[in-house]
Amino acid sequence: MDKKQHIAIFTTASLPWLTGTAVNPLFRAAYLSKSGEIDVTLVIPWLSLKDQKLVYPNNITFASPSEHKKYICQWLEERVGFTTGFSIQFYPGRFSRDKRSILAVGDISEIIPDDEADIAVLEEPEHLTWYHHGKRWKTKFRLVIGIIHTNYLEYVKREKNGTMQAFLLKYLNNWVVGIYCHKVIRLSAATQDYPGSITCNVHGVNPKFLEIGEKKREQQQKGDQAFTKGAYFIGKMIWSKGYKELLELLRNHQKELAGLEVDLFGSGEDSDEVQKAAKELELAVRVHPAHDHADALFHDYKLFLNPSTTDVVCTTTAEALAMGKIVVCANHPSNDFFKQFPNCWTYNDSDEFVKLTLKALAEGPRQPTNAQRHDLSWEAATKRFLRASDLDWPLERKLSRTSSNFMATSFDLQQKVETASAFVHHVASGFEVSRRIFGAIPGSLQPDEQLQTELGLTNAAKK
């Protein structure tokens, strides 16, 4: 009997932080393992208590990895409705305040034993490899697939000296992704381009949102009023997540939008400033704490306003469409996947935003077809992932097969250059001084004693 493929999914965040790199890899692991034909391990960061308090909402903390794992499995199974068949492993992580991100500590590829290493999926491969010092991913795994989640260049451009930082980051990302990944999947054209990459949305939505949408469709078919509330927006409450653009649009068109009421939901570093800006408007713009988007609180809203252009594929936009709502969003590459849905209305300028918003408030959402609803599901997203990764066919490494001596020589030269490049990165990432220059957390080359103890790492594993 042939040994089953093993897919190890490494990601940069975990529940209860409801960010895209915590939620989407979790669902990917569940649906890849659902058939039982593939062994799947989800590898996520473990944070010590001090960092947990900085990252996780509502004062949720975990005393041990087993307690954290139990929370994740319960959360997931309540949403997918089936018993999941993948395993969860933790790698040591630390929270970077300046990057607002979790960064890996030590060589996290060692979490998967060498005899189990088969296929690795790096969710945010640039993020996972900026400071990687250890075994080369392409050497350890026979196939490494990078999924580009985040438009880092757009975020960096908004910072001080952002243009120069974005220029340098672009080349750093190209470098590490090229030496550590065989295949690269961009969720949308809104991300940085990478040589040989393909663009494909390999994300789906939590099935709970499709269930909500089905109930709304049944109400519409009966002639009942399915949506009794107006417009809203939900997202992490930081300016770069669309709040700046939305409040500017509302402020600049208060007369045309007179009578419009908008509810904003979220929590984040810029919450106080967002509330202050909302109060200065003549329109009724109310600011509320963060809630789960599947909460009954959101079911009756008809219109989701999302002007964000920093997202790659916005999860909340997909969720709103799945619930049968109208979405008014920017005509931007991050929204290309959503344009196929009849309730997704895109605008090119502020005047068009006003026109579409008023139209949405006056009309009802169209009922999506079963095929359109399926395209939003994780079943469809999993098929897209397998197809984009060439995992829907028996995996054969054909890199050594060439049609001419010239091609063989060229390929051999390319491999030597890449190996040398990987060696340079390995050396540079092994010194505290060079790591600090490029923004690594001080002392993150190896996990400290506390992380070792909490994760049960042996000295051998540490080395």
CSV table of C-alpha atoms in Angstrom, one decimal, residues 22 87 106 123 182 190 211 238 250 299 345 368 385 389 392 423 431-432 447:
chain,number,residue,atom,x,y,z
A,22,ALA,CA,-5.0,32.1,11.8
A,87,SER,CA,-2.9,17.0,13.9
A,106,GLY,CA,14.5,29.0,16.0
A,123,GLU,CA,1.3,30.5,4.6
A,182,HIS,CA,9.2,25.5,-5.3
A,190,ALA,CA,-2.8,42.8,-5.2
A,211,GLU,CA,-25.9,28.6,6.1
A,238,ILE,CA,-6.4,50.2,12.4
A,250,LEU,CA,-18.3,59.7,4.2
A,299,HIS,CA,-27.5,38.8,9.8
A,345,TRP,CA,-20.6,46.2,-6.8
A,368,PRO,CA,-26.9,33.9,-5.8
A,385,PHE,CA,-5.5,24.7,-4.1
A,389,SER,CA,-0.3,23.2,-6.5
A,392,ASP,CA,-4.5,16.8,-8.0
A,423,PHE,CA,24.0,29.8,2.0
A,431,PHE,CA,24.3,36.4,13.6
A,432,GLU,CA,22.5,38.6,16.1
A,447,PRO,CA,13.8,29.8,21.9
